[in-house]
Amino acid sequence: MTDVTRDAIRAAEALIRPHVRHTPVLDVDLADFGRPAHPLSLKLECLQHSGSFKARGAFTSLLTREVPDAGVVAASGGNHGAAVAYAAARLGIPATIFVPSVTSPAKADRIRGYGAKLVVGGDRYADALAASEEFVAGTGAMTVHAYDQPETLIGQGTLGLEIAQDLPDVDTLLVAVGGGGLIGGISAWFRGDVKVVAVEPEGSPTLHRALAAGEPVDAPTEGIAADSLAPRQVGRLMFPLAQQFVAESVLVTDDAIASAQHSLWDTARVVAEPGGAAALAAALSGSYVPEPGERVAVLVCGANTTAVRF
């Protein structure tokens, strides 16, 4: 599994199906959120095992590669680490997860709860990645990259396949972007058949800047969603897919993301972390305005947050 093709995605979907949930779709209307009326479908991948879509890529990697006795290692803002920890626990594999200090307590607690060793390595994702690479050099553990690895892209692409099954008539799909593994895999599945729109925070416009420059370039790593949507650069493996199959890139403010989080809970009783609500923020803030009759879906991709406490 090295080429991110529809055949590879289909094969991965069959392989990981016993280990991941087919997450539901919730049909709402923008009028429910105080916007001009327009139907909207929310794909609730926030209900996936480990709290985000990342479980798909983690299981694909662990089930298609030969894992050494030293186990697996991952660098993560939190969600990827939780997914790798969960998949490793399910498969009986030791896991070490490196996270930056900006990782939310909810994500750190989830990683520990799955039995993985948690190491805080620096203040940003790039620091945690560097620390994880030193660990690999010293132990021989297998790296499971958060976004720049074929198996990760293929695994996340299974979500595109699932959306196509759930919403065969969808015209447009709004997807939040960090390193690009999710939108890379999804766009590799749809291959232009659906208008895929990238949504990023203004404080971390990784793909937005890369598309403007024609190649991955450094971008700021700030904002409310920095623990999930703020690598220094977008992945190099996904970038050609984005150039070919991502139709549009839009930016949203931190205020818009926070408002989308609150609106999701207040209106639909759905909990999302900032990165998980970013795509909806584009629709609610007017950063993306649907055309009349356009069938729009929004991916709510993560829910690892302590925003709602019981």
XYZ file of C-alpha atoms in Angstrom:
310
model
C 0.000 0.000 0.000
C 2.064 2.901 -1.257
C -0.162 4.537 -3.888
C -3.143 6.536 -2.664
C -5.703 5.160 -5.108
C -9.351 4.203 -4.895
C -8.377 0.521 -5.049
C -5.987 0.962 -2.101
C -8.664 2.836 -0.149
C -11.239 0.104 -0.835
C -8.789 -2.561 0.337
C -8.007 -0.588 3.494
C -11.697 -0.070 4.243
C -12.299 -3.820 4.156
C -9.266 -4.423 6.367
C -10.086 -1.884 9.079
C -13.884 -2.256 9.034
C -13.939 -4.560 12.103
C -11.998 -1.920 14.051
C -13.698 1.397 13.135
C -17.207 2.784 13.340
C -19.373 3.752 10.409
C -20.212 7.170 11.823
C -23.637 8.782 11.361
C -24.844 11.757 9.330
C -27.014 14.458 10.886
C -29.151 16.583 8.549
C -29.630 20.162 9.728
C -30.328 23.549 8.189
C -28.251 26.698 8.340
C -31.416 28.422 9.556
C -31.058 26.366 12.756
C -27.841 28.329 13.381
C -29.245 31.756 12.543
C -28.003 31.830 8.939
C -30.016 32.048 5.707
C -31.848 28.763 5.174
C -29.902 26.042 3.376
C -29.833 22.299 4.098
C -26.585 20.920 5.472
C -25.392 17.383 6.217
C -22.992 16.893 9.121
C -20.799 13.775 8.947
C -20.160 13.089 12.631
C -16.712 11.505 12.540
C -16.249 13.042 15.970
C -18.027 9.874 17.169
C -15.228 7.634 15.878
C -13.141 5.459 18.213
C -10.522 7.573 20.050
C -12.562 10.697 19.306
C -11.503 11.522 15.748
C -11.037 10.262 12.193
C -7.407 9.433 13.012
C -8.284 5.864 14.024
C -8.695 5.012 10.337
C -5.110 5.859 9.417
C -3.718 4.308 12.592
C -5.347 0.915 12.002
C -4.396 0.960 8.331
C -0.757 1.520 9.232
C -0.601 -1.067 11.998
C -2.421 -3.742 9.998
C -0.427 -3.351 6.757
C 3.129 -2.940 8.062
C 5.467 -5.247 9.966
C 5.660 -3.930 13.528
C 8.983 -4.526 15.360
C 9.229 -5.766 18.940
C 9.975 -2.185 20.017
C 6.425 -1.271 18.987
C 5.228 1.948 17.422
C 5.912 5.614 17.995
C 3.938 8.671 16.923
C 4.292 12.424 17.200
C 0.980 14.169 17.554
C -0.908 17.242 18.632
C -3.136 14.752 20.415
C -5.723 13.115 18.153
C -3.269 11.047 16.103
C -1.524 9.975 19.278
C -4.815 8.902 20.826
C -5.698 6.957 17.686
C -2.339 5.176 17.529
C -2.536 4.428 21.254
C -6.057 3.024 20.814
C -5.158 0.916 17.775
C -1.994 -0.369 19.437
C -3.928 -1.344 22.555
C -6.532 -3.190 20.482
C -3.790 -5.065 18.602
C -1.517 -5.731 21.583
C 1.338 -3.504 20.416
C 3.442 -1.235 22.700
C 3.144 2.463 21.806
C 5.063 5.612 22.715
C 3.424 8.940 21.891
C 5.245 12.292 21.739
C 3.101 15.413 22.114
C 3.830 19.150 22.394
C 3.020 21.151 25.499
C 0.009 22.734 23.726
C -1.783 19.368 23.640
C -5.085 19.615 25.469
C -5.462 17.732 28.766
C -8.370 15.792 27.264
C -6.125 14.368 24.562
C -3.219 13.638 26.894
C -5.542 11.836 29.300
C -7.006 9.791 26.465
C -3.540 8.701 25.279
C -2.560 7.609 28.785
C -5.904 5.903 29.230
C -5.189 3.620 26.293
C -1.985 2.460 27.981
C 0.581 4.222 25.805
C 3.687 5.924 27.155
C 3.201 9.697 26.834
C 6.204 11.999 26.384
C 5.933 15.806 26.171
C 8.521 16.929 23.617
C 8.701 20.710 23.161
C 6.119 23.417 22.636
C 4.882 22.663 19.089
C 4.201 19.649 16.885
C 7.536 20.062 15.067
C 9.343 19.730 18.409
C 7.464 16.557 19.305
C 8.219 15.146 15.854
C 11.946 15.785 16.262
C 11.915 14.116 19.679
C 10.078 11.106 18.283
C 12.657 10.740 15.510
C 15.445 10.609 18.095
C 13.493 7.914 19.928
C 13.116 5.856 16.747
C 16.844 6.104 16.026
C 17.607 4.743 19.473
C 15.000 1.994 19.731
C 14.038 0.804 16.250
C 10.335 1.447 16.905
C 8.099 1.911 13.864
C 6.977 5.449 13.086
C 3.313 6.069 12.375
C 3.241 9.553 10.875
C 0.251 11.760 11.556
C -0.260 12.807 7.932
C 2.764 12.408 5.635
C 2.689 8.632 5.106
C 0.884 6.589 2.427
C -0.883 4.306 4.897
C -2.179 7.317 6.824
C -3.543 8.949 3.683
C -5.124 5.714 2.503
C -6.724 5.089 5.885
C -8.186 8.585 6.057
C -9.407 8.082 2.499
C -11.799 5.419 3.805
C -13.795 8.298 5.254
C -14.259 9.634 1.731
C -15.567 6.238 0.664
C -17.960 6.214 3.620
C -19.229 9.722 2.860
C -19.845 8.679 -0.753
C -21.945 5.771 0.557
C -23.871 7.947 3.011
C -24.356 10.974 0.751
C -24.231 9.840 -2.883
C -25.712 13.108 -4.154
C -23.428 15.518 -2.267
C -21.983 18.364 -4.343
C -19.566 19.937 -1.854
C -17.664 18.756 1.201
C -16.058 21.122 3.729
C -12.978 19.614 5.407
C -10.692 21.066 8.089
C -6.975 20.933 7.315
C -3.890 20.608 9.499
C -1.107 18.507 7.995
C -3.438 17.430 5.219
C -3.709 13.691 5.743
C -7.495 13.841 6.005
C -8.190 16.066 3.021
C -5.472 14.296 1.030
C -7.076 10.905 1.542
C -10.612 12.191 1.003
C -9.721 14.086 -2.162
C -7.866 10.987 -3.452
C -11.153 9.092 -3.103
C -13.407 11.692 -4.743
C -10.840 12.707 -7.401
C -12.816 15.798 -8.394
C -16.242 14.121 -8.449
C -17.180 16.201 -5.390
C -16.087 19.785 -4.720
C -13.724 19.442 -1.730
C -13.177 22.731 0.138
C -10.268 23.102 2.554
C -10.934 25.059 5.750
C -8.089 26.357 7.927
C -7.679 28.769 10.836
C -6.237 32.164 9.942
C -3.513 31.515 12.521
C -2.281 28.347 10.804
C -2.931 28.578 7.033
C -0.678 25.662 6.103
C -2.363 24.425 2.922
C -3.575 27.899 1.954
C 0.008 29.169 1.804
C 1.277 26.030 0.090
C -1.294 26.311 -2.698
C -0.368 29.972 -3.206
C 3.355 29.137 -3.297
C 3.009 26.010 -5.428
C 4.772 23.877 -2.815
C 4.694 23.212 0.940
C 6.096 26.219 2.810
C 6.346 27.222 6.463
C 3.242 28.802 7.960
C 2.379 30.234 11.380
C 1.316 27.707 14.011
C -1.013 29.747 16.194
C -4.631 29.875 17.238
C -7.385 28.096 19.073
C -6.942 24.881 17.057
C -3.136 24.769 17.258
C -3.145 21.342 18.890
C -4.742 19.751 15.824
C -4.518 22.106 12.838
C -1.071 23.700 13.102
C 1.909 21.791 11.723
C 4.712 23.913 10.295
C 4.122 22.626 6.761
C 1.481 20.626 4.961
C 2.499 17.068 4.035
C 4.496 16.562 0.869
C 2.702 13.339 -0.072
C -0.734 14.917 0.065
C 0.187 18.185 -1.625
C -0.051 16.942 -5.251
C -3.459 15.483 -4.390
C -4.562 18.836 -2.991
C -3.281 20.687 -6.051
C -5.267 18.399 -8.310
C -8.433 17.652 -6.347
C -9.044 20.369 -3.706
C -11.294 22.930 -5.344
C -10.958 25.825 -2.913
C -9.238 26.916 0.293
C -10.868 29.238 2.845
C -9.736 30.656 6.177
C -11.723 31.147 9.379
C -11.035 33.170 12.512
C -10.598 31.772 16.002
C -13.817 33.553 16.988
C -15.673 31.797 14.177
C -14.329 28.405 15.289
C -15.294 29.003 18.912
C -18.744 30.171 17.812
C -19.175 27.022 15.707
C -18.259 24.885 18.729
C -20.911 26.601 20.844
C -23.491 26.498 18.058
C -22.990 22.767 17.497
C -23.616 22.087 21.160
C -26.464 24.565 21.596
C -28.285 23.585 18.403
C -27.498 19.911 17.803
C -26.058 18.718 21.129
C -22.887 17.646 19.303
C -19.536 18.162 21.033
C -16.554 19.124 18.875
C -13.046 20.342 19.636
C -11.889 23.522 17.856
C -10.297 21.623 14.959
C -13.385 19.444 14.688
C -15.657 22.477 14.368
C -13.471 24.442 11.946
C -15.185 23.190 8.788
C -18.606 24.161 10.140
C -17.190 27.561 11.056
C -16.731 28.257 7.350
C -20.444 27.724 6.692
C -21.644 29.609 9.767
C -19.325 32.604 9.367
C -19.925 33.098 5.653
C -16.386 32.175 4.657
C -18.103 29.631 2.451
C -21.543 30.519 1.051
C -23.438 27.706 -0.744
C -25.107 28.380 -4.063
C -28.884 27.831 -4.310
C -29.545 24.128 -4.602
C -25.964 23.149 -3.731
C -25.897 19.995 -1.604
C -23.288 20.666 1.066
C -21.788 18.330 3.665
C -19.546 19.326 6.549
C -17.089 16.989 8.225
C -17.112 17.285 12.026
C -13.876 15.442 12.546
C -12.894 15.484 16.235
C -14.348 15.706 19.741
C -11.428 15.435 22.147
C -12.180 18.411 24.356
C -13.074 19.267 27.923
C -15.391 22.045 26.743
C -18.407 20.151 28.071
C -18.065 18.722 31.576
C -20.583 16.566 33.379
